[in-house]
Coordinates of C-alpha atoms and ligand atoms in Angstrom, one line a residue:
M289 CA 122.4 118.7 84.3
R290 CA 120.8 122.1 83.8
Y291 CA 120.9 124.2 87.0
S292 CA 117.5 125.7 86.1
Q293 CA 115.9 122.2 86.2
Y294 CA 117.8 120.9 89.2
L295 CA 116.8 120.8 92.8
L296 CA 119.5 123.1 94.2
S297 CA 119.1 126.1 96.3
T298 CA 122.1 127.8 98.0
L299 CA 121.9 129.8 101.2
K300 CA 123.5 133.1 101.7
E301 CA 123.4 132.9 105.5
T302 CA 125.2 130.4 107.6
P303 CA 122.7 128.3 109.6
A304 CA 122.9 129.2 113.3
D305 CA 123.3 125.5 114.5
A306 CA 126.2 124.7 112.1
E307 CA 129.4 124.9 114.2
V308 CA 132.0 123.5 111.8
V309 CA 132.8 124.6 108.3
S310 CA 131.8 121.4 106.6
H311 CA 128.4 121.5 108.1
Q312 CA 127.9 125.2 107.3
L313 CA 129.1 124.7 103.7
M314 CA 127.1 121.5 103.0
M315 CA 124.0 123.3 104.2
R316 CA 124.8 126.5 102.3
A317 CA 125.6 124.6 99.1
G318 CA 122.3 122.7 99.3
M319 CA 123.9 119.3 99.7
I320 CA 122.0 118.2 102.8
R321 CA 119.0 119.2 104.8
K322 CA 118.3 118.4 108.5
V323 CA 115.2 116.3 109.2
A324 CA 115.8 115.8 113.0
A325 CA 118.9 116.0 115.2
G326 CA 121.6 114.0 113.6
I327 CA 119.3 112.9 110.8
Y328 CA 119.6 114.3 107.3
S329 CA 118.3 114.1 103.8
Y330 CA 120.9 114.0 101.1
L331 CA 119.8 116.4 98.4
P332 CA 120.8 115.6 94.8
L333 CA 124.0 117.5 94.9
G334 CA 125.1 116.0 98.2
L335 CA 124.1 112.5 97.1
R336 CA 126.4 112.8 94.1
S337 CA 129.5 113.2 96.3
I338 CA 128.3 110.5 98.6
R339 CA 128.0 108.1 95.6
K340 CA 131.5 109.1 94.5
V341 CA 133.0 107.9 97.8
E342 CA 130.9 104.8 97.7
Q343 CA 132.1 104.0 94.2
I344 CA 135.8 104.4 95.2
V345 CA 135.2 102.2 98.3
R346 CA 133.3 99.6 96.3
E347 CA 136.1 99.4 93.6
E348 CA 138.8 99.0 96.2
M349 CA 136.9 96.5 98.3
N350 CA 136.3 94.4 95.2
R351 CA 139.9 94.7 94.3
A352 CA 140.9 93.5 97.8
G353 CA 138.7 90.4 97.3
A354 CA 135.8 91.5 99.5
I355 CA 132.3 90.5 98.3
E356 CA 129.3 92.8 98.6
L357 CA 126.0 91.9 100.3
L358 CA 123.3 93.9 102.1
M359 CA 122.0 93.2 105.6
P360 CA 118.9 94.7 107.2
M361 CA 119.0 97.8 109.3
V362 CA 116.4 96.3 111.7
V363 CA 117.9 93.5 113.8
P364 CA 116.2 91.2 116.2
A365 CA 117.3 91.5 119.9
E366 CA 118.0 87.7 120.1
L367 CA 121.2 88.1 118.0
W368 CA 122.5 90.9 120.2
Q369 CA 121.6 89.0 123.3
E370 CA 123.6 86.1 122.0
S371 CA 126.7 88.2 121.7
G372 CA 126.1 89.9 125.1
R373 CA 126.0 93.3 123.5
W374 CA 122.2 93.9 124.1
E375 CA 123.2 94.6 127.7
Q376 CA 126.6 96.1 127.1
Y377 CA 126.0 98.5 124.3
G378 CA 124.3 101.3 126.2
K379 CA 122.1 104.0 124.9
E380 CA 123.6 104.4 121.5
L381 CA 121.7 101.3 120.6
L382 CA 118.2 102.3 119.6
R383 CA 115.9 99.6 120.8
I384 CA 112.4 99.3 119.3
K385 CA 109.4 96.9 119.6
D386 CA 107.2 95.6 116.8
R387 CA 103.4 95.1 117.0
K388 CA 103.8 91.7 118.6
D389 CA 106.0 93.2 121.3
S390 CA 109.1 91.6 120.0
A391 CA 112.3 93.5 120.6
F392 CA 114.6 94.8 117.8
C393 CA 117.4 97.3 117.4
L394 CA 118.5 99.6 114.6
G395 CA 121.9 98.2 113.7
P396 CA 124.8 100.5 114.8
T397 CA 127.3 97.9 113.4
H398 CA 126.7 94.3 112.1
E399 CA 129.1 91.8 113.7
E400 CA 126.1 89.8 115.0
V401 CA 124.2 89.6 111.8
I402 CA 127.2 88.8 109.6
T403 CA 128.4 86.1 112.0
D404 CA 124.9 84.6 112.0
I405 CA 125.0 84.5 108.2
V406 CA 128.4 82.9 108.1
R407 CA 127.7 80.2 110.8
R408 CA 124.7 79.1 108.7
E409 CA 126.3 79.3 105.3
V410 CA 129.9 78.1 106.0
R411 CA 130.5 74.5 106.9
S412 CA 134.0 73.7 105.6
Y413 CA 137.5 75.3 105.4
R414 CA 137.1 74.9 101.7
Q415 CA 134.6 77.9 101.8
L416 CA 137.2 80.1 103.5
P417 CA 138.6 82.7 103.7
L418 CA 135.7 85.1 103.2
N419 CA 135.5 88.9 103.4
L420 CA 132.0 90.3 103.1
Y421 CA 131.0 94.0 103.0
Q422 CA 128.0 96.2 102.7
I423 CA 127.3 99.9 102.2
Q424 CA 124.3 100.7 104.4
S425 CA 122.7 103.2 106.8
K426 CA 123.6 102.7 110.4
F427 CA 121.8 104.2 113.4
R428 CA 123.6 105.2 116.6
D429 CA 121.7 107.3 119.1
E430 CA 124.8 109.5 119.7
I431 CA 124.6 111.5 122.9
R432 CA 125.7 114.7 121.1
P433 CA 124.9 114.4 117.4
R434 CA 126.6 117.4 115.8
F435 CA 128.7 118.8 113.0
G436 CA 126.2 117.6 110.3
L437 CA 127.3 114.4 108.6
M438 CA 130.4 114.3 110.8
R439 CA 128.6 112.8 113.8
G440 CA 125.1 111.9 112.8
R441 CA 122.7 109.5 114.3
E442 CA 121.7 107.9 111.0
F443 CA 124.7 107.7 108.7
I444 CA 126.0 105.7 105.8
M445 CA 128.9 103.3 106.5
K446 CA 130.8 100.7 104.6
D447 CA 131.4 97.8 106.9
A448 CA 133.3 94.7 106.0
Y449 CA 133.9 91.5 108.0
S450 CA 136.5 88.9 107.3
F451 CA 136.4 85.2 108.3
D452 CA 139.6 83.1 108.4
V453 CA 140.6 79.6 109.5
D454 CA 143.4 80.9 111.7
E455 CA 145.2 84.0 113.0
A456 CA 147.8 84.0 110.3
G457 CA 145.0 84.1 107.7
A458 CA 143.3 86.9 109.6
D459 CA 146.6 88.9 109.6
V460 CA 146.9 88.6 105.8
V461 CA 143.4 90.0 105.2
Y462 CA 144.0 92.7 107.8
E463 CA 147.1 93.9 105.9
K464 CA 145.2 93.7 102.6
M465 CA 142.4 95.9 104.0
Y466 CA 144.9 98.3 105.5
Q467 CA 146.4 98.8 102.0
A468 CA 142.9 99.0 100.5
Y469 CA 142.1 101.8 102.9
R470 CA 145.3 103.7 102.0
R471 CA 144.3 103.5 98.4
I472 CA 140.8 104.6 99.1
F473 CA 141.8 107.8 100.9
E474 CA 144.5 108.5 98.4
R475 CA 142.0 108.1 95.6
C476 CA 139.7 110.5 97.4
G477 CA 142.4 113.1 97.2
L478 CA 142.7 113.5 101.0
R479 CA 145.7 114.2 103.3
F480 CA 145.5 111.5 106.0
R481 CA 147.4 109.3 108.4
A482 CA 146.9 105.7 109.5
V483 CA 147.4 105.6 113.2
E484 CA 147.6 102.9 115.9
A485 CA 144.4 102.9 117.8
D486 CA 143.2 101.6 121.1
T487 CA 141.6 98.2 120.9
G488 CA 139.2 98.8 123.9
N489 CA 138.1 95.9 125.9
I490 CA 138.7 93.4 123.1
G491 CA 142.4 93.8 123.8
G492 CA 145.5 92.2 122.5
S493 CA 144.6 92.5 118.8
S494 CA 145.6 95.3 116.6
S495 CA 143.7 98.2 115.2
H496 CA 144.4 101.2 113.0
E497 CA 142.3 104.4 112.5
F498 CA 142.5 106.4 109.3
M499 CA 142.5 110.1 110.1
V500 CA 141.9 112.9 107.7
L501 CA 144.1 115.8 108.9
A502 CA 142.1 118.9 109.8
D503 CA 142.3 121.5 112.5
S504 CA 138.7 120.9 113.4
G505 CA 139.2 117.2 114.0
E506 CA 137.8 115.7 117.2
D507 CA 140.8 113.4 117.6
A508 CA 144.3 114.2 118.6
I509 CA 147.0 112.1 117.0
V510 CA 150.7 111.9 117.3
S511 CA 153.3 111.1 114.8
C512 CA 157.1 110.8 115.0
D513 CA 159.1 113.5 113.2
S514 CA 161.6 110.8 112.0
C515 CA 160.0 107.3 111.9
E516 CA 156.7 105.8 110.8
Y517 CA 155.2 105.7 114.3
A518 CA 151.7 107.4 114.5
A519 CA 149.0 106.8 117.0
N520 CA 145.8 108.2 118.4
V521 CA 146.6 110.1 121.5
E522 CA 144.3 107.7 123.4
K523 CA 146.9 105.1 122.7
A524 CA 150.2 107.0 122.2
E525 CA 152.8 105.5 124.4
V526 CA 154.9 107.7 126.7
C527 CA 158.3 106.1 127.7
D528 CA 159.5 105.9 131.2
P529 CA 161.9 108.8 131.4
Q530 CA 164.0 106.8 133.9
A531 CA 165.3 110.0 135.5
E532 CA 167.3 109.8 138.7
A533 CA 165.6 111.7 141.5
P534 CA 167.6 114.7 142.6
T535 CA 168.5 115.0 146.2
P536 CA 165.7 116.8 148.0
T537 CA 166.6 120.3 149.4
Q538 CA 163.5 120.8 151.3
T539 CA 161.6 119.1 154.1
L540 CA 157.9 118.4 154.3
Q541 CA 156.0 121.4 155.4
K542 CA 152.3 122.1 155.7
V543 CA 151.3 125.5 154.3
A544 CA 148.0 127.4 154.3
T545 CA 146.4 127.7 150.8
P546 CA 143.1 129.4 151.5
A547 CA 140.5 128.6 148.8
R548 CA 143.2 127.6 146.3
R549 CA 142.1 124.3 144.7
T550 CA 143.2 124.1 141.2
I551 CA 146.8 123.5 140.0
E552 CA 147.0 127.0 138.6
E553 CA 145.6 128.6 141.7
V554 CA 148.0 126.8 144.1
A555 CA 151.0 127.3 141.8
E556 CA 150.3 131.0 141.5
F557 CA 149.7 131.4 145.3
L558 CA 152.9 129.5 146.2
K559 CA 154.9 131.2 143.4
A560 CA 155.7 127.8 141.9
R561 CA 155.3 126.3 138.4
P562 CA 152.6 123.8 137.7
E563 CA 155.2 121.1 137.0
Q564 CA 156.4 121.4 140.6
L565 CA 153.0 120.2 141.8
I566 CA 151.8 116.6 142.1
K567 CA 148.3 116.4 140.9
T568 CA 146.2 113.8 142.9
L569 CA 143.1 112.5 141.2
I570 CA 140.7 110.4 143.1
V571 CA 139.2 108.1 140.5
Q572 CA 136.4 105.5 140.6
T573 CA 136.2 102.5 138.3
D574 CA 133.1 101.0 136.8
A575 CA 133.8 98.1 139.2
E576 CA 133.4 100.6 142.0
E577 CA 137.0 100.5 143.0
T578 CA 138.6 103.8 144.2
V579 CA 142.2 104.7 143.5
A580 CA 144.4 107.8 143.8
V581 CA 146.3 108.6 140.6
L582 CA 149.3 110.9 140.7
L583 CA 150.5 113.0 137.8
R584 CA 152.9 115.9 137.3
G585 CA 150.8 119.1 137.8
D586 CA 150.9 120.1 134.1
R587 CA 149.9 116.7 132.8
E588 CA 146.6 115.2 131.9
L589 CA 145.4 111.7 132.8
N590 CA 144.8 109.3 129.9
D591 CA 141.7 107.3 131.0
I592 CA 142.3 104.5 128.6
K593 CA 145.8 103.8 129.9
L594 CA 144.4 103.8 133.5
C595 CA 141.6 101.4 132.5
R596 CA 144.2 99.1 130.9
L597 CA 146.3 99.1 134.0
L598 CA 143.4 98.4 136.3
G599 CA 141.7 96.0 133.9
C600 CA 138.4 97.9 134.0
N601 CA 136.1 99.4 131.2
A602 CA 135.7 102.9 132.5
V603 CA 136.9 105.4 135.1
E604 CA 135.6 108.6 136.2
L605 CA 136.6 111.3 138.7
A606 CA 135.1 110.6 142.2
S607 CA 132.2 112.6 143.4
E608 CA 132.7 115.3 146.0
E609 CA 131.2 113.0 148.6
L610 CA 133.6 110.1 147.8
V611 CA 136.6 112.5 147.7
K612 CA 135.7 113.6 151.2
Q613 CA 135.3 110.0 152.3
V614 CA 138.7 109.0 151.0
T615 CA 140.8 112.1 151.8
G616 CA 138.9 113.7 154.6
A617 CA 138.9 117.0 152.7
P618 CA 136.8 118.6 150.0
T619 CA 138.1 118.3 146.3
G620 CA 141.1 120.4 145.6
F621 CA 143.2 119.3 148.5
A622 CA 144.0 115.7 147.9
G623 CA 147.5 114.4 148.2
P624 CA 149.4 111.1 148.6
V625 CA 151.0 111.9 152.0
G626 CA 149.3 109.8 154.6
L627 CA 146.5 108.9 152.2
K628 CA 144.8 105.6 153.0
A629 CA 144.0 104.4 149.4
R630 CA 145.6 102.6 146.5
V631 CA 148.1 105.0 145.0
L632 CA 149.2 104.7 141.4
A633 CA 151.5 107.2 139.7
D634 CA 152.7 108.2 136.3
F635 CA 156.4 107.4 135.6
E636 CA 157.4 111.1 135.9
V637 CA 156.3 111.3 139.5
R638 CA 159.0 108.8 140.6
S639 CA 161.7 111.5 140.4
M640 CA 159.8 114.4 141.9
V641 CA 161.3 116.1 145.0
D642 CA 160.7 119.5 146.6
A643 CA 157.2 119.2 145.2
I644 CA 153.8 120.5 146.2
T645 CA 150.7 118.5 146.9
G646 CA 147.4 118.6 148.7
A647 CA 147.5 117.9 152.5
N648 CA 144.1 116.2 152.6
E649 CA 142.8 119.1 154.7
L650 CA 140.7 122.1 153.7
D651 CA 142.8 125.1 152.6
A652 CA 146.1 123.3 153.2
H653 CA 149.0 121.9 151.0
Y654 CA 152.4 120.4 151.6
T655 CA 155.6 121.8 150.2
G656 CA 158.9 120.0 150.1
V657 CA 157.3 116.7 149.2
A658 CA 159.6 113.9 147.9
C659 CA 158.2 110.8 146.3
G660 CA 159.4 107.7 148.1
R661 CA 160.4 109.6 151.2
D662 CA 157.1 111.1 152.1
F663 CA 154.7 108.7 150.4
A664 CA 154.7 105.3 148.8
V665 CA 153.3 104.3 145.4
E666 CA 151.9 100.9 144.6
A667 CA 152.9 101.1 140.9
F668 CA 154.4 103.5 138.4
A669 CA 153.1 103.3 134.9
D670 CA 152.5 105.3 131.7
L671 CA 149.3 107.1 132.6
R672 CA 149.5 110.5 131.1
E673 CA 148.5 111.9 127.7
A674 CA 151.3 112.3 125.2
V675 CA 152.1 115.9 124.2
A676 CA 154.1 117.5 121.4
G677 CA 157.8 117.1 121.9
D678 CA 157.6 113.8 123.8
P679 CA 160.2 111.3 122.8
C680 CA 159.1 108.8 120.2
P681 CA 158.5 105.3 121.7
R682 CA 160.1 103.6 118.7
C683 CA 163.1 105.8 117.8
S684 CA 165.1 108.8 119.0
G685 CA 162.7 111.2 117.2
K686 CA 160.2 113.6 118.8
L687 CA 156.4 113.4 118.6
E688 CA 154.3 115.9 116.8
I689 CA 150.6 116.5 117.5
W690 CA 147.9 116.8 114.8
R691 CA 144.1 117.1 114.8
G692 CA 142.3 114.4 112.8
I693 CA 138.9 113.2 111.8
E694 CA 138.5 109.4 112.0
V695 CA 137.1 108.3 108.6
G696 CA 138.0 104.6 108.8
H697 CA 138.8 101.9 111.2
V698 CA 140.3 98.5 110.7
F699 CA 140.2 96.0 113.6
K700 CA 141.4 92.5 114.3
L701 CA 138.5 90.9 116.2
G702 CA 140.0 87.5 116.9
T703 CA 137.3 85.0 118.0
K704 CA 135.2 87.3 120.2
Y705 CA 132.0 87.1 118.1
S706 CA 132.6 83.7 116.5
T707 CA 132.9 82.2 120.0
A708 CA 129.9 84.0 121.4
L709 CA 127.7 83.0 118.4
D710 CA 129.3 79.6 118.0
A711 CA 130.4 80.2 114.5
S712 CA 132.7 77.3 113.5
F713 CA 133.9 75.3 110.5
L714 CA 135.3 71.8 109.8
D715 CA 139.1 71.8 109.1
A716 CA 140.9 69.4 106.7
Q717 CA 140.9 66.8 109.5
G718 CA 137.2 67.1 110.0
Q719 CA 137.7 68.9 113.3
E720 CA 135.4 71.7 114.4
Q721 CA 137.3 75.0 114.7
V722 CA 136.3 78.5 115.6
L723 CA 136.5 81.3 113.0
F724 CA 139.0 84.3 113.2
M725 CA 137.4 87.6 112.3
G726 CA 138.3 91.1 111.5
C727 CA 136.0 94.2 110.9
Y728 CA 136.6 97.3 108.8
G729 CA 134.5 100.4 108.7
I730 CA 134.5 103.6 106.7
G731 CA 132.1 106.5 107.3
I732 CA 130.9 107.5 103.9
G733 CA 129.2 110.8 104.8
R734 CA 132.0 111.6 107.3
T735 CA 134.5 111.2 104.5
V736 CA 132.7 113.9 102.4
A737 CA 132.5 116.2 105.4
A738 CA 136.2 115.6 106.2
A739 CA 137.1 116.4 102.6
I740 CA 135.3 119.8 103.0
E741 CA 137.0 120.5 106.4
Q742 CA 140.3 120.0 104.6
N743 CA 139.5 121.7 101.4
H744 CA 137.7 125.1 101.5
D745 CA 138.3 128.8 101.5
A746 CA 136.3 131.9 102.5
N747 CA 134.2 131.6 99.3
G748 CA 133.1 128.0 99.8
I749 CA 134.0 124.3 99.1
I750 CA 137.0 123.3 97.0
F751 CA 136.2 119.8 96.1
P752 CA 139.0 117.4 95.2
M753 CA 138.1 116.3 91.7
P754 CA 137.4 112.6 92.7
L755 CA 134.6 113.7 95.2
A756 CA 133.2 116.7 93.3
P757 CA 129.5 116.4 92.6
F758 CA 130.2 117.8 89.1
Q759 CA 133.6 118.1 87.5
V760 CA 132.8 121.3 85.5
I761 CA 130.3 124.1 85.7
V762 CA 129.5 126.0 82.5
T763 CA 128.3 129.4 83.4
M764 CA 126.3 131.4 80.8
V765 CA 126.9 135.0 81.6
N766 CA 123.6 136.0 80.0
P767 CA 121.2 133.3 78.9
N768 CA 119.1 135.8 77.0
D769 CA 121.9 136.6 74.7
E770 CA 121.2 134.1 71.9
P771 CA 124.9 133.5 70.7
V772 CA 126.0 133.1 74.4
N773 CA 123.1 130.7 75.1
Q774 CA 123.9 128.6 72.0
A775 CA 127.6 128.4 72.6
A776 CA 127.1 127.4 76.3
V777 CA 124.6 124.7 75.4
A778 CA 126.9 123.4 72.6
L779 CA 129.8 123.2 75.0
Y780 CA 127.6 121.5 77.6
E781 CA 126.5 118.9 75.1
E782 CA 130.0 118.3 73.9
L783 CA 131.3 117.8 77.5
L784 CA 128.4 115.3 78.2
E785 CA 129.4 113.5 75.0
L786 CA 133.0 113.3 76.3
G787 CA 131.8 111.7 79.5
I788 CA 132.4 114.8 81.7
E789 CA 130.1 115.5 84.6
V790 CA 128.9 119.0 83.9
L791 CA 126.4 121.4 85.4
L792 CA 125.1 124.1 83.1
D793 CA 124.3 127.3 84.9
D794 CA 121.5 128.5 82.6
R795 CA 119.7 130.5 85.3
D796 CA 118.5 134.0 84.5
E797 CA 120.5 135.6 87.4
R798 CA 123.1 138.3 87.7
P799 CA 126.5 136.9 86.7
G800 CA 128.0 137.9 90.0
S801 CA 125.7 135.7 92.0
K802 CA 126.2 132.8 89.6
F803 CA 130.0 133.1 90.1
K804 CA 129.4 133.2 93.9
D805 CA 127.3 130.0 93.7
A806 CA 129.9 128.3 91.6
D807 CA 132.6 129.1 94.2
L808 CA 130.3 128.0 97.0
L809 CA 129.6 124.6 95.4
G810 CA 133.3 124.0 95.0
I811 CA 133.1 122.5 91.4
P812 CA 136.8 122.2 90.4
L813 CA 136.6 123.8 87.0
R814 CA 134.4 126.6 85.6
V815 CA 134.0 127.7 82.0
T816 CA 132.4 131.1 81.6
V817 CA 130.6 131.7 78.4
G818 CA 130.1 135.4 77.8
A819 CA 129.7 137.8 74.8
R820 CA 133.1 139.4 75.3
G821 CA 135.0 136.2 75.0
L822 CA 132.9 134.9 72.2
K823 CA 133.8 137.9 70.1
E824 CA 137.4 136.6 70.2
S825 CA 136.1 133.0 69.8
S826 CA 137.4 132.0 73.2
L827 CA 136.0 131.0 76.6
E828 CA 137.4 131.6 80.1
L829 CA 138.5 128.5 82.1
Q830 CA 139.0 129.0 85.8
E831 CA 140.3 126.6 88.3
R832 CA 138.5 126.7 91.7
R833 CA 141.5 126.0 93.9
S834 CA 144.0 128.4 92.5
G835 CA 141.6 130.9 91.0
Q836 CA 143.8 130.9 87.9
R837 CA 142.0 132.0 84.7
E838 CA 142.9 131.5 81.1
M839 CA 141.3 132.2 77.8
I840 CA 140.9 129.1 75.5
P841 CA 139.8 129.0 71.9
V842 CA 136.2 127.7 71.8
A843 CA 137.1 124.7 69.6
E844 CA 139.7 123.5 72.2
V845 CA 137.8 123.9 75.4
G846 CA 136.3 120.3 75.4
A847 CA 139.7 118.7 74.9
V848 CA 141.3 120.9 77.6
V849 CA 138.6 120.2 80.1
V850 CA 138.9 116.4 79.5
E851 CA 142.7 116.6 80.0
R852 CA 142.4 118.6 83.2
V853 CA 139.8 116.3 84.7
R854 CA 141.9 113.3 83.7
Q855 CA 145.0 114.8 85.3
A856 CA 143.2 115.7 88.5
L857 CA 141.7 112.2 88.8
S858 CA 145.0 110.5 88.4
A859 CA 146.9 112.9 90.7
Ligands
ATP940 P1 133.8 107.7 116.8 O1 134.9 107.4 117.8 O2 134.0 108.9 116.0 O3 132.4 107.7 117.5 P2 133.6 104.9 116.3 O4 134.9 104.5 116.8 O5 132.4 104.8 117.1 O6 133.8 106.5 115.8 P3 133.4 102.8 114.3 O7 132.5 102.1 115.1 O8 134.8 102.4 114.1 O9 133.4 104.4 114.8 O10 132.7 103.1 112.9 C1 133.4 103.0 111.7 C2 133.4 104.4 111.0 O11 132.0 104.9 110.9 C3 134.1 105.5 111.7 O12 135.5 105.4 111.4 C4 133.5 106.7 111.2 O13 134.0 107.1 109.9 C5 132.1 106.3 110.9 N1 131.2 106.8 112.0 C6 131.1 106.3 113.3 N2 130.2 107.0 114.0 C7 129.6 107.9 113.1 C8 128.6 108.9 113.3 N3 128.0 109.1 114.4 N4 128.4 109.7 112.2 C9 129.0 109.6 111.0 N5 130.0 108.6 110.9 C10 130.3 107.8 111.9
MG941 MG1 131.3 106.2 118.2

């Protein structure tokens, strides 16, 4: 491709609404343009990287035995009503009506449609197992679309769905897909971790998320420093420390804490450390149940663990009004002593003595509080968020914390959708049986964005070779210099012949601004064709990542580039 004939314009300024590096650089490099919040056009350069990810995904899905099909984006409400998700899904589901007033939605995921296909097409165990996938645009009306392709409303996803005769079969395909995902992200040239993930309200079954490691990631993940254990913080287990409670040295005493509400304020005022406080959260469940949750003062509640313990779908902190109703005091002064409510506590609270907690009274706290002596707890459980340094739940190692971007998700669904939609088959005995399902997603655009989050410097993108929109850029220092122009075009044509993806920068621009653009676009290799080098019959080859330059005889450049590209693709 000749730059002068391509649709590619770079921006010098960083767009004001682009908060993260990948969004900034994809805009500046002319890969994407915003059409509306969370809705983007993929310009030619951006589309090339998108297609690269799709190609890797397609090859690995096919290798794993999955079969490609394509479902519609517009889905009739009836299918979603049948699964029950029309009511459950909430506002991320964009609901629309056609001219006959029939209800539809834009598919945010396709379990319903695929299960409908399979229940119509599959009669017998002889047609199973099946693993079907598509690469298609999804729509989710995200509450906060942001970060460009990272969290869009319309975005491209690869979604696969497997159908098996029993759970053992479903386990086999799950493992196959897990391995296929590892290969995909390895082939993309990314640093990633596969982590145990929460299974939400489907429960019981397993799930892994594939996380690209990047400081800007929205997810926190833990991994053990000595074994294979890795999990999303949402799910990361914290063991019961099983510590013996020390003998209390203080007695319960009420003290004035005027206008001190937060853990930090109270700790500072009473000259204590936050970990000496017992944090009391008044929480309301989606089933309108109210509970008090106790944590050590420096810990954070993990909502998902609490939901699992209570068997509910969501929890939120109680309103000011409800707190007053339950504790008799405004927020900031709640405590378990004398509290008339269900009290649950994190394991750590069990051994707390000489502690500080709210007195359920405006501007008052208790000191010298001992768990068990001064208040009772209905149940102790793992309720807090894991932090770096926590013991590994599987071995004697310690947990480390990373930031990650979720690019893929594999999930054992069991029979949730097949039961709801009555998708069954006849087994060898002619008995009707329900299908076992799994689902497997990869965010294609998010993968490109995550690659940029992980691979960039002050000058721009540094594409891993497998995702680069072009493998090489040939920069003519001065297109009006006839020998330079001829040599550059000759090299360009030679590289095309050799099957290399090459962009020829033939623009009549200052060399400095062409080099800047080449760095911004992140093309892994650059060959500079200039009068000075040609005098010595050589061209300069520069590697984007290391910045290393070397002069190579003109006649050898083609072969060297082919070799470098091949090496980088098989790395
Ligand atoms: P998240 O927690 O980030 O919202 P999710 O759990 O809703 O993700 P899945 O339903 O598992 O995501 O979708 C499969 C994959 O699709 C994700 O792993 C991610 O790569 C991608 N994806 C999900 N939502 C978006 C989005 N709004 N924009 C871009 N990619 C997305
Ligand atoms: Mg989501």
